[in-house]
Coordinates of C-alpha atoms and ligand atoms in Angstrom, one line a residue:
X1 CA -107.7 83.7 156.8
X2 CA -106.3 80.3 156.2
X3 CA -110.0 79.3 156.3
X4 CA -110.4 81.0 152.9
X5 CA -107.6 78.8 151.5
X6 CA -109.3 75.5 152.5
X7 CA -111.3 75.0 149.3
X8 CA -108.2 75.6 147.2
X9 CA -106.0 73.3 149.3
X10 CA -108.7 70.6 149.4
X11 CA -109.1 70.6 145.7
X12 CA -105.3 70.6 145.0
X13 CA -104.9 67.8 147.7
X14 CA -107.6 65.7 145.9
X15 CA -105.9 66.3 142.6
X16 CA -102.5 65.2 144.0
X17 CA -104.1 62.0 145.3
X18 CA -105.6 61.3 141.9
X19 CA -102.1 61.9 140.3
X20 CA -100.5 59.7 142.9
X21 CA -102.8 56.8 141.8
X22 CA -103.1 57.4 138.1
X23 CA -99.7 59.0 137.2
X24 CA -97.2 58.6 140.1
X25 CA -94.4 59.5 137.6
X26 CA -95.6 63.1 137.8
X27 CA -94.1 63.4 141.3
X28 CA -90.7 63.0 139.5
X29 CA -91.5 66.1 137.4
X30 CA -89.7 69.4 138.5
X31 CA -92.7 71.5 137.4
X32 CA -95.2 69.4 139.4
X33 CA -93.1 69.6 142.6
X34 CA -92.6 73.3 142.0
X35 CA -96.5 73.6 141.8
X36 CA -96.9 71.8 145.1
X37 CA -94.2 74.0 146.7
X38 CA -96.1 77.1 145.3
X39 CA -99.3 75.8 146.7
X40 CA -97.8 75.5 150.1
X41 CA -96.1 78.8 149.8
X42 CA -99.5 80.5 148.9
X43 CA -100.7 79.4 152.3
X44 CA -97.7 80.6 154.3
X45 CA -98.5 84.4 154.2
X46 CA -102.0 83.7 155.7
X47 CA -100.5 81.6 158.5
X48 CA -97.4 83.6 159.3
X49 CA -98.3 87.3 158.7
X50 CA -100.7 89.2 160.8
X51 CA -103.5 89.6 158.5
X52 CA -104.6 93.2 159.5
X53 CA -101.2 94.6 158.9
X54 CA -100.5 93.0 155.6
X55 CA -104.1 92.5 154.3
X56 CA -103.7 94.8 151.2
X57 CA -100.5 92.8 150.3
X58 CA -102.0 89.4 150.8
X59 CA -105.1 90.1 148.7
X60 CA -102.7 90.2 145.7
X61 CA -100.0 87.8 146.8
X62 CA -102.0 84.9 147.7
X63 CA -104.0 84.6 144.4
X64 CA -100.9 85.3 142.4
X65 CA -99.0 82.5 144.0
X66 CA -102.1 80.3 143.5
X67 CA -102.1 81.1 139.7
X68 CA -98.4 80.2 139.5
X69 CA -99.1 76.9 141.5
X70 CA -101.9 75.8 139.2
X71 CA -99.9 76.7 136.1
X72 CA -97.0 74.6 137.3
X73 CA -99.1 71.7 138.6
X74 CA -101.1 71.6 135.4
X75 CA -98.0 71.8 133.1
X76 CA -96.2 69.2 135.4
X77 CA -99.1 66.8 135.3
X78 CA -98.4 65.5 131.8
X79 CA -101.8 66.2 130.4
X80 CA -103.6 64.3 133.2
X81 CA -104.5 67.4 134.9
X82 CA -106.4 69.4 132.3
X83 CA -109.3 69.7 134.6
X84 CA -107.0 71.4 137.1
X85 CA -107.6 74.6 135.1
X86 CA -111.0 74.9 136.9
X87 CA -109.3 75.3 140.3
X88 CA -108.2 78.6 139.0
X89 CA -111.7 79.7 139.9
X90 CA -110.6 80.2 143.5
X91 CA -107.9 82.9 142.9
X92 CA -110.2 84.4 140.3
X93 CA -113.1 84.8 142.7
X94 CA -110.8 85.8 145.5
X95 CA -109.3 88.7 143.5
X96 CA -112.6 89.8 142.2
X97 CA -114.4 89.5 145.5
X98 CA -111.8 91.5 147.6
X99 CA -111.2 94.1 145.0
X100 CA -114.5 94.5 143.2
X101 CA -113.7 97.9 141.9
X102 CA -110.4 97.3 140.3
X103 CA -110.1 96.8 136.5
X104 CA -106.6 95.5 136.9
X105 CA -108.0 92.4 138.7
X106 CA -110.0 91.3 135.7
X107 CA -107.0 91.9 133.4
X108 CA -105.0 89.8 135.7
X109 CA -107.6 87.1 135.9
X110 CA -107.8 86.9 132.0
X111 CA -104.1 87.0 131.5
X112 CA -103.3 84.4 134.3
X113 CA -106.0 81.9 133.2
X114 CA -105.0 82.3 129.5
X115 CA -101.3 81.7 130.6
X116 CA -102.3 78.6 132.4
X117 CA -104.2 77.0 129.5
X118 CA -101.5 78.1 126.9
X119 CA -98.5 77.0 129.0
X120 CA -98.7 73.4 127.9
X121 CA -98.6 74.5 124.2
X122 CA -95.6 76.8 125.0
X123 CA -93.9 73.8 126.6
X124 CA -94.9 71.6 123.6
X125 CA -96.6 69.0 125.8
X126 CA -98.7 66.0 124.3
X127 CA -101.1 66.9 121.6
X128 CA -101.2 70.7 122.5
X129 CA -100.5 72.8 119.4
X130 CA -100.8 76.3 118.2
X131 CA -103.6 75.3 115.8
X132 CA -106.5 77.7 115.6
X133 CA -109.0 74.9 116.7
X134 CA -106.9 74.1 119.8
X135 CA -106.5 77.7 120.8
X136 CA -110.2 78.5 120.3
X137 CA -111.0 75.3 122.5
X138 CA -108.6 76.6 125.2
X139 CA -109.8 80.3 125.0
X140 CA -113.2 79.4 126.4
X141 CA -111.7 78.8 129.9
X142 CA -110.2 82.2 130.4
X143 CA -113.3 83.9 129.0
X144 CA -115.6 82.0 131.4
X145 CA -113.5 82.5 134.3
X146 CA -113.1 86.3 133.7
X147 CA -116.9 86.5 133.5
X148 CA -117.2 84.5 136.7
X149 CA -114.7 87.1 138.2
X150 CA -116.9 90.0 136.8
X151 CA -120.0 88.3 138.3
X152 CA -118.2 87.8 141.7
X153 CA -117.2 91.5 141.7
X154 CA -120.7 92.6 141.1
X155 CA -122.1 90.5 143.8
X156 CA -119.3 91.7 146.2
X157 CA -120.1 95.3 145.3
X158 CA -123.9 94.9 146.0
X159 CA -123.2 93.0 149.3
X160 CA -120.7 95.8 150.2
X161 CA -123.5 98.4 149.4
X162 CA -125.9 96.5 151.5
X163 CA -123.4 96.2 154.3
X164 CA -122.7 100.0 154.2
X165 CA -126.5 100.6 154.2
X166 CA -126.8 98.4 157.3
X167 CA -123.8 100.2 158.9
X168 CA -125.4 103.6 158.2
X169 CA -128.7 102.5 159.6
X170 CA -127.0 101.1 162.7
X171 CA -125.0 104.4 163.1
X172 CA -128.3 106.4 162.7
X173 CA -130.0 104.1 165.3
X174 CA -127.2 104.5 167.7
X175 CA -127.3 108.3 167.2
X176 CA -131.1 108.4 167.7
X177 CA -130.7 106.2 170.9
X178 CA -128.0 108.5 172.1
X179 CA -130.0 111.6 171.4
X180 CA -133.1 110.2 173.2
X181 CA -131.0 109.2 176.0
X182 CA -129.6 112.8 176.3
X183 CA -133.1 114.3 176.0
X184 CA -134.4 112.0 178.7
X185 CA -131.4 113.1 180.9
X186 CA -132.0 116.7 180.1
X187 CA -135.7 116.4 180.8
X188 CA -134.9 114.7 184.1
X189 CA -132.5 117.3 185.1
X190 CA -134.8 120.1 184.3
X191 CA -137.7 118.4 186.1
X192 CA -135.6 117.9 189.2
X193 CA -134.2 121.4 189.1
X194 CA -137.4 123.4 188.8
X195 CA -138.6 124.5 192.2
X196 CA -142.1 123.2 191.6
X197 CA -143.7 119.8 192.0
X198 CA -144.3 118.0 188.6
X199 CA -146.4 115.0 188.2
X200 CA -147.3 113.2 184.9
X201 CA -150.4 110.9 184.7
X202 CA -151.6 108.8 182.1
X203 CA -155.2 108.8 180.7
X204 CA -156.4 106.5 183.6
X205 CA -154.8 108.6 186.2
X206 CA -151.7 106.4 187.0
X207 CA -148.6 108.2 187.9
X208 CA -146.1 108.1 185.0
X209 CA -143.5 110.4 186.5
X210 CA -143.1 112.5 189.6
X211 CA -140.2 114.7 190.7
X212 CA -138.8 114.6 194.2
X213 CA -140.2 118.0 194.9
X214 CA -143.7 116.7 194.2
X215 CA -143.0 113.5 196.3
X216 CA -142.3 115.9 199.3
X217 CA -145.4 118.0 198.7
X218 CA -147.5 114.8 198.4
X219 CA -146.3 113.7 201.9
X220 CA -147.8 116.9 203.4
X221 CA -151.2 115.9 202.1
X222 CA -151.1 112.4 203.4
X223 CA -153.5 112.0 206.5
X224 CA -151.8 110.5 209.5
X225 CA -154.3 107.6 209.8
X226 CA -154.1 106.7 206.1
X227 CA -150.5 106.1 205.2
X228 CA -151.3 105.2 201.6
X229 CA -154.3 107.3 200.7
X230 CA -156.4 107.5 197.5
X231 CA -156.6 110.8 195.7
X232 CA -159.8 111.7 197.3
X233 CA -158.5 110.9 200.9
X234 CA -155.6 113.5 200.6
X235 CA -155.8 116.6 202.7
X236 CA -156.7 119.0 200.0
X237 CA -158.8 122.2 200.9
X238 CA -160.3 125.1 199.1
X239 CA -159.3 128.7 199.2
X240 CA -160.9 129.1 202.6
X241 CA -158.4 126.5 204.0
X242 CA -161.0 124.6 205.7
X243 CA -163.5 123.1 203.3
X244 CA -162.2 119.8 201.8
X245 CA -162.2 120.1 198.1
X246 CA -164.7 117.7 196.5
X247 CA -163.1 114.9 194.5
X248 CA -164.2 116.3 191.1
X249 CA -162.7 119.7 191.8
X250 CA -159.2 118.3 192.9
X251 CA -156.6 119.3 190.4
X252 CA -155.4 115.6 189.5
X253 CA -159.0 114.6 188.9
X254 CA -159.7 117.6 186.7
X255 CA -156.5 116.9 184.7
X256 CA -157.3 113.3 184.2
X257 CA -160.8 114.2 183.0
X258 CA -158.9 116.2 180.2
X259 CA -159.2 119.8 181.5
X260 CA -156.3 122.2 181.1
X261 CA -156.2 125.1 183.7
X262 CA -153.8 127.4 185.4
X263 CA -153.5 128.8 188.9
X264 CA -156.0 126.8 190.8
X265 CA -155.3 127.6 194.5
X266 CA -155.6 124.8 196.9
X267 CA -154.4 124.2 200.5
X268 CA -152.6 120.9 201.2
X269 CA -152.1 119.2 204.5
X270 CA -153.4 119.7 208.1
X271 CA -153.4 123.1 210.1
X272 CA -149.9 122.7 211.4
X273 CA -148.2 121.9 208.0
X274 CA -150.4 123.3 205.5
X275 CA -149.1 124.9 202.2
X276 CA -150.8 127.0 199.6
X277 CA -150.3 125.6 196.2
X278 CA -151.0 127.1 192.8
X279 CA -151.8 124.3 190.4
X280 CA -151.7 124.2 186.6
X281 CA -152.3 121.3 184.2
X282 CA -151.9 120.7 180.6
X283 CA -153.4 117.7 178.9
X284 CA -151.3 115.6 176.4
X285 CA -152.9 114.4 173.1
X286 CA -151.9 111.8 170.6
X287 CA -152.0 112.4 166.8
X288 CA -155.7 111.5 166.7
X289 CA -156.4 114.0 169.4
X290 CA -157.4 111.6 172.2
X291 CA -156.0 112.3 175.7
X292 CA -152.8 110.3 176.6
X293 CA -152.6 112.0 180.0
X294 CA -151.7 115.2 181.7
X295 CA -148.8 117.2 183.1
X296 CA -149.7 118.8 186.4
X297 CA -147.5 121.4 188.1
X298 CA -147.8 122.4 191.8
X299 CA -146.1 125.5 192.8
X300 CA -145.8 126.4 196.5
X301 CA -147.2 130.0 197.0
X302 CA -147.8 129.9 200.8
X303 CA -145.5 132.9 201.5
X304 CA -147.1 134.9 198.8
X305 CA -150.7 134.1 199.8
X306 CA -149.8 134.8 203.5
X307 CA -148.3 138.1 202.5
X308 CA -151.4 139.0 200.6
X309 CA -153.5 138.1 203.6
X310 CA -151.4 140.3 205.9
X311 CA -151.7 143.1 203.4
X312 CA -155.5 142.7 203.2
X313 CA -155.6 142.6 207.0
X314 CA -153.5 145.8 207.2
X315 CA -155.8 147.5 204.6
X316 CA -158.9 146.4 206.4
X317 CA -157.6 147.7 209.7
X318 CA -156.3 151.0 208.4
X319 CA -159.4 151.7 206.4
X320 CA -161.5 150.9 209.3
X321 CA -159.6 153.2 211.5
X322 CA -159.6 156.0 208.9
X323 CA -163.4 155.8 208.4
X324 CA -164.4 156.8 211.9
X325 CA -162.5 160.1 212.1
X326 CA -163.5 160.9 208.4
X327 CA -167.1 160.4 209.0
X328 CA -166.9 162.6 212.0
X329 CA -165.1 165.3 210.1
X330 CA -167.8 165.1 207.3
X331 CA -170.6 165.4 210.0
X332 CA -168.9 168.5 211.5
X333 CA -168.4 170.2 208.2
X334 CA -172.1 169.7 207.5
X335 CA -173.0 171.2 210.8
X336 CA -170.6 174.2 210.3
X337 CA -172.1 174.6 206.7
X338 CA -175.6 174.8 208.2
X339 CA -174.6 177.5 210.7
X340 CA -172.2 179.3 208.4
X341 CA -175.1 180.7 206.3
X342 CA -176.1 183.2 209.0
X343 CA -172.5 184.5 209.5
X344 CA -171.0 187.5 207.8
X345 CA -169.0 186.7 204.6
X346 CA -171.1 183.5 204.4
X347 CA -170.6 183.0 200.7
X348 CA -166.8 182.6 200.7
X349 CA -166.9 180.7 203.9
X350 CA -169.5 178.2 202.5
X351 CA -167.5 177.8 199.2
X352 CA -164.3 177.0 201.2
X353 CA -166.3 174.5 203.4
X354 CA -167.8 172.9 200.4
X355 CA -164.4 172.3 198.9
X356 CA -163.4 170.7 202.2
X357 CA -166.5 168.6 202.3
X358 CA -166.1 167.4 198.7
X359 CA -162.5 166.3 199.4
X360 CA -163.4 164.6 202.6
X361 CA -166.2 162.7 200.8
X362 CA -163.8 161.7 198.1
X363 CA -161.4 160.4 200.8
X364 CA -164.2 158.5 202.5
X365 CA -165.0 157.0 199.3
X366 CA -161.5 155.8 198.7
X367 CA -161.2 154.4 202.2
X368 CA -164.5 152.6 201.8
X369 CA -163.1 151.1 198.5
X370 CA -160.1 149.9 200.2
X371 CA -162.1 148.3 203.0
X372 CA -164.3 146.6 200.6
X373 CA -161.4 145.2 198.6
X374 CA -159.7 143.9 201.7
X375 CA -162.8 142.5 203.5
X376 CA -165.0 141.2 200.5
X377 CA -168.2 141.2 202.6
X378 CA -170.7 138.3 202.0
X379 CA -173.7 138.9 199.7
X380 CA -177.1 139.4 201.1
X381 CA -179.3 138.0 198.4
X382 CA -183.0 138.7 198.3
X383 CA -185.8 139.3 196.0
X384 CA -185.3 142.9 194.5
X385 CA -185.8 145.1 191.6
X386 CA -182.9 145.9 189.4
X387 CA -184.9 148.8 187.6
X388 CA -185.2 150.4 190.9
X389 CA -181.5 150.1 191.6
X390 CA -180.6 151.7 188.2
X391 CA -183.1 154.5 188.5
X392 CA -181.7 155.4 191.9
X393 CA -178.0 155.1 190.7
X394 CA -178.9 157.5 187.7
X395 CA -180.7 159.9 189.9
X396 CA -177.8 160.2 192.2
X397 CA -175.3 160.6 189.4
X398 CA -177.3 163.3 187.8
X399 CA -175.5 166.1 189.7
X400 CA -172.0 164.7 188.7
X401 CA -173.2 164.4 185.0
X402 CA -174.6 168.0 185.0
X403 CA -171.4 169.4 186.5
X404 CA -169.3 167.5 183.9
X405 CA -171.6 168.6 181.0
X406 CA -172.5 165.0 180.2
X407 CA -175.9 163.8 179.1
X408 CA -177.1 161.0 181.2
X409 CA -179.9 158.7 179.8
X410 CA -181.8 156.1 181.7
X411 CA -183.3 153.7 179.3
X412 CA -184.4 151.2 181.8
X413 CA -188.1 150.1 182.0
X414 CA -190.3 149.9 185.1
X415 CA -189.5 146.6 186.7
X416 CA -186.8 143.8 186.5
X417 CA -187.2 141.5 189.4
X418 CA -184.8 138.8 190.4
X419 CA -182.8 137.4 193.4
X420 CA -179.6 139.4 194.0
X421 CA -178.0 141.7 196.6
X422 CA -179.5 145.1 195.7
X423 CA -176.9 147.1 197.8
X424 CA -174.0 145.4 196.2
X425 CA -175.6 145.8 192.7
X426 CA -176.2 149.4 193.6
X427 CA -172.5 149.8 194.1
X428 CA -171.8 148.1 190.7
X429 CA -174.2 150.5 188.8
X430 CA -173.0 153.5 190.7
X431 CA -169.4 152.8 189.9
X432 CA -170.0 152.1 186.2
X433 CA -172.0 155.3 185.8
X434 CA -169.5 157.3 187.8
X435 CA -166.6 156.0 185.7
X436 CA -168.5 156.7 182.5
X437 CA -169.0 160.3 183.5
X438 CA -165.5 160.7 185.0
X439 CA -163.7 159.4 181.8
X440 CA -165.9 161.5 179.3
X441 CA -165.4 165.1 178.2
X442 CA -168.1 167.6 178.3
X443 CA -170.8 167.0 175.6
X444 CA -170.5 163.3 175.8
X445 CA -173.4 161.0 176.4
X446 CA -173.8 158.2 179.0
X447 CA -176.7 155.8 178.6
X448 CA -177.8 153.1 181.0
X449 CA -179.8 150.1 179.9
X450 CA -181.0 146.9 181.7
X451 CA -183.2 144.0 180.7
X452 CA -184.1 140.4 181.5
X453 CA -183.1 137.6 179.0
X454 CA -182.2 133.9 179.3
X455 CA -182.8 133.8 183.0
X456 CA -180.3 136.5 183.5
X457 CA -180.3 140.1 184.2
X458 CA -178.1 142.3 181.9
X459 CA -177.0 145.8 182.5
X460 CA -175.0 148.0 180.1
X461 CA -173.4 151.4 180.7
X462 CA -172.3 153.0 177.4
X463 CA -170.4 156.2 177.1
X464 CA -168.9 158.3 174.3
X465 CA -165.9 159.1 176.3
X466 CA -162.1 158.6 176.1
X467 CA -162.2 154.8 175.5
X468 CA -159.8 152.1 176.7
X469 CA -157.1 150.5 174.4
X470 CA -157.3 146.8 173.8
X471 CA -154.2 146.1 176.0
X472 CA -155.6 148.1 179.0
X473 CA -159.0 146.4 178.6
X474 CA -157.2 143.2 179.8
X475 CA -156.0 144.8 183.0
X476 CA -158.7 147.3 184.1
X477 CA -160.2 144.8 186.4
X478 CA -156.9 144.3 188.3
X479 CA -156.4 146.0 191.6
X480 CA -155.0 149.5 191.5
X481 CA -154.8 149.6 187.7
X482 CA -155.4 152.9 186.0
X483 CA -154.8 153.6 182.3
X484 CA -152.2 156.2 181.4
X485 CA -155.0 158.6 180.2
X486 CA -156.8 158.3 183.6
X487 CA -153.4 158.9 185.4
X488 CA -152.8 161.9 183.2
X489 CA -156.3 163.3 183.6
X490 CA -157.6 165.2 186.7
X491 CA -160.1 162.3 187.3
X492 CA -159.8 161.3 190.9
X493 CA -159.6 157.5 191.6
X494 CA -157.3 154.8 192.9
X495 CA -158.0 151.9 190.5
X496 CA -160.2 149.8 192.9
X497 CA -163.8 150.4 191.6
X498 CA -163.8 147.9 188.7
X499 CA -161.9 145.3 190.9
X500 CA -164.6 145.6 193.5
X501 CA -167.3 145.3 190.8
X502 CA -165.8 142.2 189.4
X503 CA -165.8 140.5 192.8
X504 CA -169.4 141.5 193.5
X505 CA -170.4 140.2 189.9
X506 CA -168.3 136.9 190.6
X507 CA -170.1 136.5 193.9
X508 CA -173.3 136.5 191.9
X509 CA -171.8 134.0 189.6
X510 CA -172.2 136.5 186.8
X511 CA -169.7 138.2 184.3
X512 CA -168.6 141.6 183.4
X513 CA -167.1 142.6 180.0
X514 CA -166.0 145.6 178.3
X515 CA -166.0 146.6 174.6
X516 CA -164.3 149.9 173.8
X517 CA -162.6 151.9 171.2
X518 CA -160.0 154.6 172.2
X519 CA -161.4 158.0 171.5
X520 CA -164.9 156.8 170.8
X521 CA -166.2 155.4 174.1
X522 CA -166.8 152.2 176.0
X523 CA -169.7 149.8 176.9
X524 CA -169.5 147.8 180.2
X525 CA -171.9 144.9 180.3
X526 CA -172.8 143.1 183.5
X527 CA -174.8 139.8 183.4
X528 CA -176.0 138.0 186.5
X529 CA -178.1 134.8 186.5
X530 CA -181.3 135.0 188.4
X531 CA -183.7 132.0 188.8
Ligands
ADP601 P1 -160.7 154.4 189.2 O1 -160.7 154.7 190.6 O2 -159.3 154.7 188.6 O3 -161.7 155.0 188.4 P2 -161.5 151.8 188.4 O4 -161.2 150.5 188.9 O5 -163.0 152.3 188.5 O6 -160.5 152.9 189.1 O7 -161.2 151.9 186.9 C1 -159.8 151.4 186.5 C2 -159.4 152.2 185.3 O8 -160.1 151.8 184.2 C3 -159.6 153.6 185.4 O9 -158.5 154.4 186.1 C4 -159.7 154.1 183.9 O10 -158.4 154.2 183.5 C5 -160.3 152.9 183.3 N1 -161.7 153.1 183.1 C6 -162.8 152.6 183.8 N2 -164.0 153.0 183.3 C7 -163.7 153.7 182.1 C8 -164.5 154.3 181.2 N3 -165.9 154.3 181.3 N4 -163.8 154.9 180.1 C9 -162.6 154.9 180.1 N5 -161.7 154.4 181.0 C10 -162.3 153.7 182.0

């Protein structure tokens, strides 16, 4: 802080030199010497005392000592040092600068500077007198210096405010930096903790981030002969485990092209190490909506897929085993029925046998459904007539409709030709009509329609039955799903029919949808493309 005293010391030193040359007798003056001593004394606190501890005291002490020094030097200078009054600008600015909000500072500045200019009059030196003219001439100095003090206080305040603003901004920046570091750490921890592989790619497909789980998964897909493969060289297979997935169907490529998807099932790696992965991707967009990259998540579902395969194999084996004795039971019941007619009490015997036959048929239907779900046989596509398929399905459902008191309307024209698997489509129409009758009360109407439009064949089965709630509509195509109404009703079923239909329609690259209103009925629409 002695640095701050340098201008004052330098100016006083310069004045002392002038006095030495022009008026050396001043050095014999007690007041002048006292002034010199006070000048030195004003520097001592800054040299001797630790600034930090005594700062508030020194802000006052140093300028007050300097005021006293200037007063003594000026008065002891025998009128040679009138200009010395200007040195008072240093303590004035000092006080105003360091204590810009204190009113006392300006009062001190005015009083001290007034005292300095009036002291020679009080001491009766030279031509100094109490005349109004002399006083007015001298008063200009304290006024100017006080104004300078006010100005300095103002500048100091605005610099303070700017500094405070800078400090605030700096603090905010530090906080923001700390927060973003915390978020990055959190994100990193989450990404490393989740038991899935995560990779983030930019719009060009370059990896921006990859967690360790994904690095391990990636290694499984690396072919032995290509240690650093391109994406299309990785061992990625489709659902059948053997067909390599075409480059444009690979999840990373799809994601880079901007598509978002969920649960794409792929097999990664060679036969010995392969894993089933369910892949989902979400594309990232900037404010303008253009793609900035994608987040792709790989979840290992090998155990689940294998368990499902075992379950399907079990279902397939069981239903296969059950079909043979059931078919034989039905055959023998038919034989007995034929012969029973000639026996005494034939009527009740036949009625009992028909109950047994109905239940055995139902059981056979369930077993066949189970087998179809598990095996999903391949389509046998050929040129066929959908109208014929519908007419035949309606004809076979007629008995069921009559028994249920439901009116069955066949609104299909004479011919609707196209390439499809007629047996499987028969199954679709049979099932939809059977459901429509099953889930309708007596008096309801079921109508079947089919037509050709936009290179597709369309079939609708509409009923005025119990309907399906919106929530259930989303689930009815799932395996084993039955609505609460269906479970509560006596309608037989195990919730496989619609799932089987969906697979058949999917295999034809078609679609099936339902519109329904509870209590009012449902419409199932099947569309299959035909060239
Ligand atoms: P299910 O053997 O139970 O009939 P489906 O897979 O054919 O099995 O049908 C699944 C469920 O969808 C049924 O249990 C029933 O709750 C509902 N459902 C299907 N068709 C209709 C319909 N036409 N009207 C009302 N509910 C239906």
